[in-house]
Amino acid sequence: MTDSKYFTTTKKGEIFELKAELNSDKKEKKKEAVKKVIASMTVGKDVSALFPDVVNCMQTDNLELKKLVYLYLMNYAKSQPDMAIMAVNTFVKDCEDPNPLIRALAVRTMGCIRVDKITEYLCEPLRKCLKDEDPYVRKTAAVCVAKLHDINAQLVEDQGFLDTLKDLISDSNPMVVANAVAALSEIAESHPNSNLLDLNPQTINKLLTALNECTEWGQIFILDCLANYTPRDDRESQSICERVTPRLSHANSAVVLSAVKVLMKFMEMLPKDLDYYGTLLKKLAPPLVTLLSAEPELQYVALRNINLIVQRRPEILKHEMKVFFVKYNDPIYVKLEKLDIMIRLASQANIAQVLAELKEYATEVDVDFVRKAVRAIGRCAIKVEQSAERCVSTLLDLIQTKVNYVVQEAIVVIKDIFRKYPNKYESVIATLCENLDSLDEPEARAAMIWIVGEYAERIDNADELLESFLEGFHDESTQVQLQLLTAIVKLFLKKPTETQELVQQVLSLATQDSDNPDLRDRGYIYWRLLSTDPVAAKEVVLAEKPLISEETDLIEPTLLEELICHIGTLASVYHKPPSAFVEGSRGVQHKRLPGSAGSGDSVESPETASAAGVSEAPPAVIPSQGDLLGDLLNLDLTPPTATGPTPPPTSGMQMGAMDLLGGGLDSLMGDESEPPPIPLRTDTPQSPQLPRQSPSPPDYSPTELGGDLGGSPAMGAGFGAPAAAVPASFSAPVSGGLDDLFDLGGGVGMPMGAYIPAKILWLPAMKAKGLEISGTFARRAGVIQMEMTLTNKAMSVMTDFAIQFNRNSFGLAPAGPLQVLTPVGPNQSIEAALPLNTVGPVMKMEPLNNLQVAVKNNIDVFYFSCQYPISMLFVEDGKMERQVFLATWKDIPNDNESQFQIKDCHLNSDAASNKLQGSNIFTIAKRTVEGQDMLYQSMKLSNGIWVLAELRVQTGNPNYTVSLKCRAPEVSQCVFQSYEAVLKN
């Protein structure tokens, strides 16, 4: 009979019987009793009362019984720590047993008993096992060190176990080496700065030797460890690649992906013109293709990893398009992933094949898949210009099928094609208009309305078409209403005489009859524009639109580099960095790919360039501008619920990674509008007439203001635009012989304290019913603070203070409530320091560092604006590596360089460098040319934008010259102001 019989009993009084059986003299009876105890424990019964009786059974030669007792011990040691000490002597004894299986069992169990009291007793037996003659015992002991380190890290370090673990890397047995590497990697993960795995060429050689002989999971540990090593040069990189390549043909898919990760990383070091580089590219394709013949779940994991690889290096799989064609029996999640990769691999060479496939998919039965397939045709048209005409005719064929959801998706993608190729395919508009009545999805209706508004002058009955949408205006979704409003205003500007009545009707519907603040605001803006300056209205509304980019869903390059370093892990499936989903106190290291070799001379095809994250940057995601008062109306007096730091917001684009080359502010570039003014209370007009006085903004009542008044900021979508691109060639001219940078000493002394501007008056008492606020901004120990003096110049006591910010350029928001703990009496002042974070909602302001603030107390809500020095946003890790600085400086276009003069500054270059370093402006190198000191400096803003600077200081000349280079040149003026303020302070 099997052991299942032990799980079927439900007798009462069982504990007493088991106690008697455990103390029996007969070995068999004892074993049976322990099995019953383990069975009861497994089904959730509390058998901890039998602890002493079970521990007594440890004194046995029977391996099976010993394993069962150890299992019980691991489970109950935590709840019975005093009893667990009874077992220590047996552990010590078992660690010297002649049978290596028993020695290993003892040391494994010791590691699993997470009781502080007994860990120190286990050090001696563990030390012996680490030097045991049997490799099975040594490999088990290596893992035990990692477990013990998790319980008591200090004890492990004091006992010298870490050094013993390092010695085990040189062990003769490959499994011992693999476990030692696994243990050290585990410990290093919880101590990111410990440098435990001191990888050098000798150690790497030992690991590569062990790689061929250990088990598959051992190979994974070793490969993951190799992936953390940065080779000294391309020769060492090639040598490692040659020795790792055989792992690509392993049967275990995890080993294959780990090997791909190592090769993808080390390929960065190989010159592109090397013969071996081409050979390696060819060798990488077959294993990835083989992974796609596994079961669907494995296929999905492989496809998510391939998606990353294709974005970095599409040339690996450019000839393997057919592998990604969808099979009829693929699950939907595999189909959608294959579709995505097909588009990434689409090129002029294979577009005919791809389009034929996509057209076939568009006739499938799975609605979601069909929609994606139609979208894919549009993406192909935008990506491969030569195929655009064929794509448009394919889309027209699909529209002729009259299948509702196909027609709607086709219209959405044709709108994007019009944006990419203006004045080329507008002849199809007539066909689109025929299908107007069948559109019932908001996105399709909005797309069609956009097309009618944009090309109103080419459509004879444009006013009738838009009027048909206007009939059910209030039943439409916000997206459609906003688009309809804009389209009718465009139509009016193109045909003013025929459509005056129509535009009055839509403005009336939007401003007077609508509850949606976004719609009302847009309506008022158009109304004011049209009634005050129709010429300006035309320039704004009918402005030329930028062409849309080909790949709008590429992962941002810095994040892509990090994800490539995590191939074969959950991060590569989620397409998020580990820090985004791994909870707990362990530090998650951000990994980067090494700098590529021979970049200066390499010439890549456009496909290659886009994959390496060096193509044109995708268009930025511009946050929508909500209502006129923004978030100032959402004050809430209740304290924030969360006490810890606020997690950063996420949006459709990946946001986790900081952008080395500074794409973060790209999202501000396209948005030139002024920040919305905070409206005064006035009356709304009775009836709209055009042209006439501009209407006043909507009347916000005190109840609307007070609805949700509070101190905790409303967290909205921040911004993390995808990084701007790095061209393949660094051949731009560089001023001042920047190439010599590597050979120079830094010459940087000790930094001075950070610059803090003096307090200035922000809100005069006259404008705030007696409340006067003066303040400044400071950065202390990495935390931005808003330091204020609140003065009560009224006759009554002021209490219940709360603060809120409007959306601003860098997402500044209060990190907690405004702490004014005591009432402020008449003629009293109180100091308040408000910690800030940079994860609030984002909107471009003018000037860039403008901040609109609302402060509430028991009297009223008051509004004011202030400007923060941009140096408050310079983060502490803003010092760039020299090589990275050089490559980045060359790479940023010369048009993005701005030059400024700082007058009347009497510091020498070292003093200037120290002073700037106090405000996180770091000097990377210094050189002297003909008596002129040139400091090369870098700083990084809190949203990941890098700014590079060259500061020229001439001995005896009080005027400095500073040249600034940045991917987002808008920030240069503010950065210069910070330079001037810091140096003259």
mmCIF file of N, CA and C in Angstrom, residues 382-477:
data_model
loop_
_atom_site.group_PDB
_atom_site.id
_atom_site.type_symbol
_atom_site.label_atom_id
_atom_site.label_comp_id
_atom_site.label_asym_id
_atom_site.label_seq_id
_atom_site.Cartn_x
_atom_site.Cartn_y
_atom_site.Cartn_z
ATOM 1 N N ILE A 382 3.629 53.104 -42.636
ATOM 2 C CA ILE A 382 4.384 54.206 -42.033
ATOM 3 C C ILE A 382 5.865 53.858 -41.948
ATOM 4 N N LYS A 383 6.164 52.577 -41.724
ATOM 5 C CA LYS A 383 7.570 52.169 -41.553
ATOM 6 C C LYS A 383 8.306 52.074 -42.895
ATOM 7 N N VAL A 384 7.688 51.439 -43.894
ATOM 8 C CA VAL A 384 8.364 51.216 -45.189
ATOM 9 C C VAL A 384 7.677 52.088 -46.243
ATOM 10 N N GLU A 385 8.279 53.235 -46.526
ATOM 11 C CA GLU A 385 7.632 54.226 -47.399
ATOM 12 C C GLU A 385 7.281 53.636 -48.770
ATOM 13 N N GLN A 386 8.168 52.786 -49.299
ATOM 14 C CA GLN A 386 7.944 52.225 -50.640
ATOM 15 C C GLN A 386 6.668 51.380 -50.691
ATOM 16 N N SER A 387 6.255 50.879 -49.518
ATOM 17 C CA SER A 387 5.093 49.982 -49.507
ATOM 18 C C SER A 387 3.798 50.726 -49.225
ATOM 19 N N ALA A 388 3.879 52.038 -48.983
ATOM 20 C CA ALA A 388 2.699 52.779 -48.510
ATOM 21 C C ALA A 388 1.527 52.632 -49.474
ATOM 22 N N GLU A 389 1.815 52.755 -50.779
ATOM 23 C CA GLU A 389 0.732 52.696 -51.761
ATOM 24 C C GLU A 389 0.038 51.338 -51.729
ATOM 25 N N ARG A 390 0.869 50.278 -51.643
ATOM 26 C CA ARG A 390 0.309 48.924 -51.595
ATOM 27 C C ARG A 390 -0.521 48.730 -50.321
ATOM 28 N N CYS A 391 -0.032 49.295 -49.221
ATOM 29 C CA CYS A 391 -0.764 49.177 -47.949
ATOM 30 C C CYS A 391 -2.117 49.882 -48.032
ATOM 31 N N VAL A 392 -2.122 51.067 -48.635
ATOM 32 C CA VAL A 392 -3.380 51.825 -48.735
ATOM 33 C C VAL A 392 -4.387 51.064 -49.590
ATOM 34 N N SER A 393 -3.910 50.476 -50.706
ATOM 35 C CA SER A 393 -4.862 49.735 -51.550
ATOM 36 C C SER A 393 -5.353 48.485 -50.820
ATOM 37 N N THR A 394 -4.482 47.849 -50.025
ATOM 38 C CA THR A 394 -4.911 46.693 -49.203
ATOM 39 C C THR A 394 -5.991 47.130 -48.218
ATOM 40 N N LEU A 395 -5.783 48.286 -47.588
ATOM 41 C CA LEU A 395 -6.767 48.791 -46.619
ATOM 42 C C LEU A 395 -8.093 49.100 -47.321
ATOM 43 N N LEU A 396 -8.015 49.642 -48.534
ATOM 44 C CA LEU A 396 -9.252 49.935 -49.274
ATOM 45 C C LEU A 396 -10.000 48.641 -49.619
ATOM 46 N N ASP A 397 -9.241 47.600 -49.983
ATOM 47 C CA ASP A 397 -9.875 46.294 -50.248
ATOM 48 C C ASP A 397 -10.611 45.804 -49.010
ATOM 49 N N LEU A 398 -9.976 45.996 -47.856
ATOM 50 C CA LEU A 398 -10.586 45.540 -46.592
ATOM 51 C C LEU A 398 -11.841 46.363 -46.277
ATOM 52 N N ILE A 399 -11.797 47.661 -46.601
ATOM 53 C CA ILE A 399 -12.980 48.502 -46.357
ATOM 54 C C ILE A 399 -14.146 48.010 -47.223
ATOM 55 N N GLN A 400 -13.823 47.537 -48.423
ATOM 56 C CA GLN A 400 -14.880 47.043 -49.325
ATOM 57 C C GLN A 400 -15.573 45.790 -48.787
ATOM 58 N N THR A 401 -14.921 45.088 -47.842
ATOM 59 C CA THR A 401 -15.571 43.889 -47.270
ATOM 60 C C THR A 401 -16.785 44.279 -46.436
ATOM 61 N N LYS A 402 -16.836 45.555 -46.018
ATOM 62 C CA LYS A 402 -17.951 46.098 -45.210
ATOM 63 C C LYS A 402 -18.094 45.417 -43.848
ATOM 64 N N VAL A 403 -17.045 44.693 -43.419
ATOM 65 C CA VAL A 403 -17.085 44.112 -42.061
ATOM 66 C C VAL A 403 -16.824 45.267 -41.092
ATOM 67 N N ASN A 404 -17.786 45.474 -40.185
ATOM 68 C CA ASN A 404 -17.804 46.696 -39.391
ATOM 69 C C ASN A 404 -16.475 46.994 -38.695
ATOM 70 N N TYR A 405 -15.978 46.046 -37.884
ATOM 71 C CA TYR A 405 -14.779 46.350 -37.093
ATOM 72 C C TYR A 405 -13.536 46.489 -37.969
ATOM 73 N N VAL A 406 -13.524 45.828 -39.132
ATOM 74 C CA VAL A 406 -12.395 45.972 -40.063
ATOM 75 C C VAL A 406 -12.387 47.384 -40.642
ATOM 76 N N VAL A 407 -13.555 47.853 -41.057
ATOM 77 C CA VAL A 407 -13.690 49.200 -41.629
ATOM 78 C C VAL A 407 -13.216 50.238 -40.613
ATOM 79 N N GLN A 408 -13.635 50.058 -39.348
ATOM 80 C CA GLN A 408 -13.312 51.058 -38.325
ATOM 81 C C GLN A 408 -11.812 51.110 -38.048
ATOM 82 N N GLU A 409 -11.187 49.940 -37.946
ATOM 83 C CA GLU A 409 -9.726 49.918 -37.718
ATOM 84 C C GLU A 409 -8.999 50.532 -38.913
ATOM 85 N N ALA A 410 -9.486 50.222 -40.136
ATOM 86 C CA ALA A 410 -8.841 50.735 -41.353
ATOM 87 C C ALA A 410 -8.870 52.261 -41.364
ATOM 88 N N ILE A 411 -9.992 52.837 -40.958
ATOM 89 C CA ILE A 411 -10.103 54.307 -40.960
ATOM 90 C C ILE A 411 -9.134 54.919 -39.940
ATOM 91 N N VAL A 412 -8.988 54.255 -38.778
ATOM 92 C CA VAL A 412 -8.054 54.759 -37.760
ATOM 93 C C VAL A 412 -6.627 54.778 -38.314
ATOM 94 N N VAL A 413 -6.219 53.698 -39.013
ATOM 95 C CA VAL A 413 -4.822 53.657 -39.494
ATOM 96 C C VAL A 413 -4.614 54.555 -40.716
ATOM 97 N N ILE A 414 -5.668 54.727 -41.532
ATOM 98 C CA ILE A 414 -5.530 55.633 -42.688
ATOM 99 C C ILE A 414 -5.293 57.069 -42.206
ATOM 100 N N LYS A 415 -5.912 57.419 -41.081
ATOM 101 C CA LYS A 415 -5.661 58.757 -40.518
ATOM 102 C C LYS A 415 -4.164 58.937 -40.242
ATOM 103 N N ASP A 416 -3.512 57.895 -39.672
ATOM 104 C CA ASP A 416 -2.073 57.983 -39.395
ATOM 105 C C ASP A 416 -1.263 58.066 -40.689
ATOM 106 N N ILE A 417 -1.728 57.335 -41.730
ATOM 107 C CA ILE A 417 -1.014 57.374 -43.022
ATOM 108 C C ILE A 417 -1.085 58.794 -43.605
ATOM 109 N N PHE A 418 -2.240 59.451 -43.462
ATOM 110 C CA PHE A 418 -2.361 60.840 -43.921
ATOM 111 C C PHE A 418 -1.364 61.734 -43.186
ATOM 112 N N ARG A 419 -1.184 61.447 -41.878
ATOM 113 C CA ARG A 419 -0.237 62.260 -41.082
ATOM 114 C C ARG A 419 1.199 62.046 -41.543
ATOM 115 N N LYS A 420 1.508 60.829 -41.970
ATOM 116 C CA LYS A 420 2.880 60.512 -42.393
ATOM 117 C C LYS A 420 3.158 61.009 -43.812
ATOM 118 N N TYR A 421 2.164 60.844 -44.710
ATOM 119 C CA TYR A 421 2.364 61.232 -46.125
ATOM 120 C C TYR A 421 1.294 62.237 -46.545
ATOM 121 N N PRO A 422 1.415 63.523 -46.135
ATOM 122 C CA PRO A 422 0.368 64.490 -46.483
ATOM 123 C C PRO A 422 0.313 64.703 -48.000
ATOM 124 N N ASN A 423 -0.886 65.013 -48.492
ATOM 125 C CA ASN A 423 -1.117 65.336 -49.915
ATOM 126 C C ASN A 423 -0.705 64.218 -50.875
ATOM 127 N N LYS A 424 -0.876 62.963 -50.436
ATOM 128 C CA LYS A 424 -0.454 61.872 -51.315
ATOM 129 C C LYS A 424 -1.601 60.890 -51.584
ATOM 130 N N TYR A 425 -2.336 60.550 -50.516
ATOM 131 C CA TYR A 425 -3.358 59.502 -50.673
ATOM 132 C C TYR A 425 -4.769 60.018 -50.401
ATOM 133 N N GLU A 426 -4.954 61.362 -50.492
ATOM 134 C CA GLU A 426 -6.248 61.929 -50.123
ATOM 135 C C GLU A 426 -7.373 61.516 -51.077
ATOM 136 N N SER A 427 -7.010 60.906 -52.212
ATOM 137 C CA SER A 427 -8.048 60.479 -53.172
ATOM 138 C C SER A 427 -8.967 59.423 -52.574
ATOM 139 N N VAL A 428 -8.544 58.777 -51.488
ATOM 140 C CA VAL A 428 -9.379 57.707 -50.901
ATOM 141 C C VAL A 428 -10.451 58.263 -49.971
ATOM 142 N N ILE A 429 -10.427 59.583 -49.752
ATOM 143 C CA ILE A 429 -11.365 60.158 -48.770
ATOM 144 C C ILE A 429 -12.816 59.855 -49.153
ATOM 145 N N ALA A 430 -13.110 59.904 -50.447
ATOM 146 C CA ALA A 430 -14.495 59.654 -50.886
ATOM 147 C C ALA A 430 -14.970 58.281 -50.438
ATOM 148 N N THR A 431 -14.086 57.280 -50.580
ATOM 149 C CA THR A 431 -14.437 55.908 -50.152
ATOM 150 C C THR A 431 -14.705 55.880 -48.647
ATOM 151 N N LEU A 432 -13.881 56.612 -47.889
ATOM 152 C CA LEU A 432 -14.049 56.625 -46.428
ATOM 153 C C LEU A 432 -15.394 57.243 -46.057
ATOM 154 N N CYS A 433 -15.735 58.331 -46.748
ATOM 155 C CA CYS A 433 -16.989 59.024 -46.424
ATOM 156 C C CYS A 433 -18.219 58.144 -46.657
ATOM 157 N N GLU A 434 -18.111 57.213 -47.605
ATOM 158 C CA GLU A 434 -19.235 56.305 -47.875
ATOM 159 C C GLU A 434 -19.561 55.435 -46.664
ATOM 160 N N ASN A 435 -18.551 55.195 -45.806
ATOM 161 C CA ASN A 435 -18.739 54.286 -44.664
ATOM 162 C C ASN A 435 -19.024 55.019 -43.354
ATOM 163 N N LEU A 436 -19.376 56.292 -43.507
ATOM 164 C CA LEU A 436 -19.574 57.130 -42.324
ATOM 165 C C LEU A 436 -20.640 56.572 -41.382
ATOM 166 N N ASP A 437 -21.719 56.078 -41.943
ATOM 167 C CA ASP A 437 -22.862 55.639 -41.126
ATOM 168 C C ASP A 437 -22.554 54.391 -40.311
ATOM 169 N N SER A 438 -21.585 53.589 -40.766
ATOM 170 C CA SER A 438 -21.331 52.314 -40.070
ATOM 171 C C SER A 438 -20.401 52.477 -38.863
ATOM 172 N N LEU A 439 -19.870 53.688 -38.662
ATOM 173 C CA LEU A 439 -18.899 53.872 -37.575
ATOM 174 C C LEU A 439 -19.612 54.027 -36.239
ATOM 175 N N ASP A 440 -19.282 53.148 -35.286
ATOM 176 C CA ASP A 440 -19.916 53.285 -33.968
ATOM 177 C C ASP A 440 -18.894 53.299 -32.832
ATOM 178 N N GLU A 441 -17.597 53.127 -33.123
ATOM 179 C CA GLU A 441 -16.577 53.144 -32.058
ATOM 180 C C GLU A 441 -15.977 54.542 -31.963
ATOM 181 N N PRO A 442 -15.790 55.038 -30.732
ATOM 182 C CA PRO A 442 -15.293 56.415 -30.562
ATOM 183 C C PRO A 442 -14.004 56.690 -31.349
ATOM 184 N N GLU A 443 -13.051 55.767 -31.309
ATOM 185 C CA GLU A 443 -11.766 56.041 -31.958
ATOM 186 C C GLU A 443 -11.936 56.188 -33.470
ATOM 187 N N ALA A 444 -12.774 55.336 -34.064
ATOM 188 C CA ALA A 444 -13.006 55.397 -35.512
ATOM 189 C C ALA A 444 -13.769 56.669 -35.872
ATOM 190 N N ARG A 445 -14.786 57.014 -35.066
ATOM 191 C CA ARG A 445 -15.562 58.230 -35.336
ATOM 192 C C ARG A 445 -14.653 59.459 -35.239
ATOM 193 N N ALA A 446 -13.798 59.471 -34.199
ATOM 194 C CA ALA A 446 -12.884 60.609 -34.017
ATOM 195 C C ALA A 446 -11.912 60.702 -35.198
ATOM 196 N N ALA A 447 -11.415 59.559 -35.676
ATOM 197 C CA ALA A 447 -10.475 59.541 -36.805
ATOM 198 C C ALA A 447 -11.147 60.101 -38.065
ATOM 199 N N MET A 448 -12.394 59.680 -38.286
ATOM 200 C CA MET A 448 -13.127 60.127 -39.477
ATOM 201 C C MET A 448 -13.390 61.629 -39.402
ATOM 202 N N ILE A 449 -13.770 62.091 -38.220
ATOM 203 C CA ILE A 449 -14.028 63.534 -38.036
ATOM 204 C C ILE A 449 -12.746 64.328 -38.286
ATOM 205 N N TRP A 450 -11.617 63.793 -37.796
ATOM 206 C CA TRP A 450 -10.323 64.473 -38.018
ATOM 207 C C TRP A 450 -10.053 64.600 -39.516
ATOM 208 N N ILE A 451 -10.302 63.500 -40.254
ATOM 209 C CA ILE A 451 -10.049 63.503 -41.706
ATOM 210 C C ILE A 451 -10.951 64.554 -42.389
ATOM 211 N N VAL A 452 -12.224 64.587 -41.997
ATOM 212 C CA VAL A 452 -13.164 65.549 -42.620
ATOM 213 C C VAL A 452 -12.720 66.982 -42.309
ATOM 214 N N GLY A 453 -12.334 67.244 -41.050
ATOM 215 C CA GLY A 453 -11.908 68.596 -40.663
ATOM 216 C C GLY A 453 -10.599 69.000 -41.334
ATOM 217 N N GLU A 454 -9.678 68.067 -41.395
ATOM 218 C CA GLU A 454 -8.343 68.353 -41.941
ATOM 219 C C GLU A 454 -8.420 68.625 -43.445
ATOM 220 N N TYR A 455 -9.291 67.893 -44.142
ATOM 221 C CA TYR A 455 -9.367 68.028 -45.609
ATOM 222 C C TYR A 455 -10.715 68.605 -46.038
ATOM 223 N N ALA A 456 -11.255 69.504 -45.199
ATOM 224 C CA ALA A 456 -12.597 70.064 -45.435
ATOM 225 C C ALA A 456 -12.684 70.748 -46.791
ATOM 226 N N GLU A 457 -11.570 71.396 -47.217
ATOM 227 C CA GLU A 457 -11.620 72.138 -48.487
ATOM 228 C C GLU A 457 -11.757 71.194 -49.686
ATOM 229 N N ARG A 458 -11.441 69.877 -49.497
ATOM 230 C CA ARG A 458 -11.538 68.926 -50.617
ATOM 231 C C ARG A 458 -12.859 68.154 -50.608
ATOM 232 N N ILE A 459 -13.610 68.316 -49.522
ATOM 233 C CA ILE A 459 -14.865 67.555 -49.398
ATOM 234 C C ILE A 459 -16.018 68.543 -49.561
ATOM 235 N N ASP A 460 -16.790 68.407 -50.637
ATOM 236 C CA ASP A 460 -17.845 69.375 -50.945
ATOM 237 C C ASP A 460 -18.870 69.496 -49.819
ATOM 238 N N ASN A 461 -19.267 68.347 -49.276
ATOM 239 C CA ASN A 461 -20.335 68.377 -48.267
ATOM 240 C C ASN A 461 -19.783 68.194 -46.854
ATOM 241 N N ALA A 462 -18.576 68.727 -46.599
ATOM 242 C CA ALA A 462 -17.955 68.562 -45.268
ATOM 243 C C ALA A 462 -18.857 69.083 -44.168
ATOM 244 N N ASP A 463 -19.523 70.244 -44.434
ATOM 245 C CA ASP A 463 -20.379 70.809 -43.379
ATOM 246 C C ASP A 463 -21.554 69.883 -43.063
ATOM 247 N N GLU A 464 -22.117 69.237 -44.094
ATOM 248 C CA GLU A 464 -23.239 68.303 -43.855
ATOM 249 C C GLU A 464 -22.765 67.093 -43.046
ATOM 250 N N LEU A 465 -21.578 66.587 -43.408
ATOM 251 C CA LEU A 465 -21.058 65.411 -42.701
ATOM 252 C C LEU A 465 -20.842 65.733 -41.224
ATOM 253 N N LEU A 466 -20.240 66.878 -40.938
ATOM 254 C CA LEU A 466 -19.968 67.231 -39.537
ATOM 255 C C LEU A 466 -21.267 67.546 -38.804
ATOM 256 N N GLU A 467 -22.210 68.141 -39.520
ATOM 257 C CA GLU A 467 -23.504 68.459 -38.900
ATOM 258 C C GLU A 467 -24.232 67.181 -38.492
ATOM 259 N N SER A 468 -24.042 66.102 -39.292
ATOM 260 C CA SER A 468 -24.695 64.829 -38.948
ATOM 261 C C SER A 468 -24.153 64.288 -37.624
ATOM 262 N N PHE A 469 -22.864 64.523 -37.364
ATOM 263 C CA PHE A 469 -22.299 64.088 -36.071
ATOM 264 C C PHE A 469 -22.814 64.977 -34.937
ATOM 265 N N LEU A 470 -23.074 66.247 -35.269
ATOM 266 C CA LEU A 470 -23.442 67.225 -34.231
ATOM 267 C C LEU A 470 -24.814 66.936 -33.640
ATOM 268 N N GLU A 471 -25.658 66.222 -34.407
ATOM 269 C CA GLU A 471 -27.019 65.960 -33.940
ATOM 270 C C GLU A 471 -27.039 65.211 -32.614
ATOM 271 N N GLY A 472 -26.129 64.256 -32.450
ATOM 272 C CA GLY A 472 -26.116 63.508 -31.177
ATOM 273 C C GLY A 472 -24.908 63.881 -30.327
ATOM 274 N N PHE A 473 -24.574 65.175 -30.329
ATOM 275 C CA PHE A 473 -23.326 65.648 -29.696
ATOM 276 C C PHE A 473 -23.181 65.179 -28.242
ATOM 277 N N HIS A 474 -24.254 65.302 -27.460
ATOM 278 C CA HIS A 474 -24.138 64.988 -26.028
ATOM 279 C C HIS A 474 -24.025 63.488 -25.759
ATOM 280 N N ASP A 475 -24.381 62.672 -26.743
ATOM 281 C CA ASP A 475 -24.282 61.218 -26.549
ATOM 282 C C ASP A 475 -22.900 60.693 -26.945
ATOM 283 N N GLU A 476 -22.100 61.538 -27.594
ATOM 284 C CA GLU A 476 -20.780 61.090 -28.043
ATOM 285 C C GLU A 476 -19.797 61.019 -26.867
ATOM 286 N N SER A 477 -18.717 60.245 -27.052
ATOM 287 C CA SER A 477 -17.669 60.201 -26.016
ATOM 288 C C SER A 477 -16.865 61.501 -26.090
#
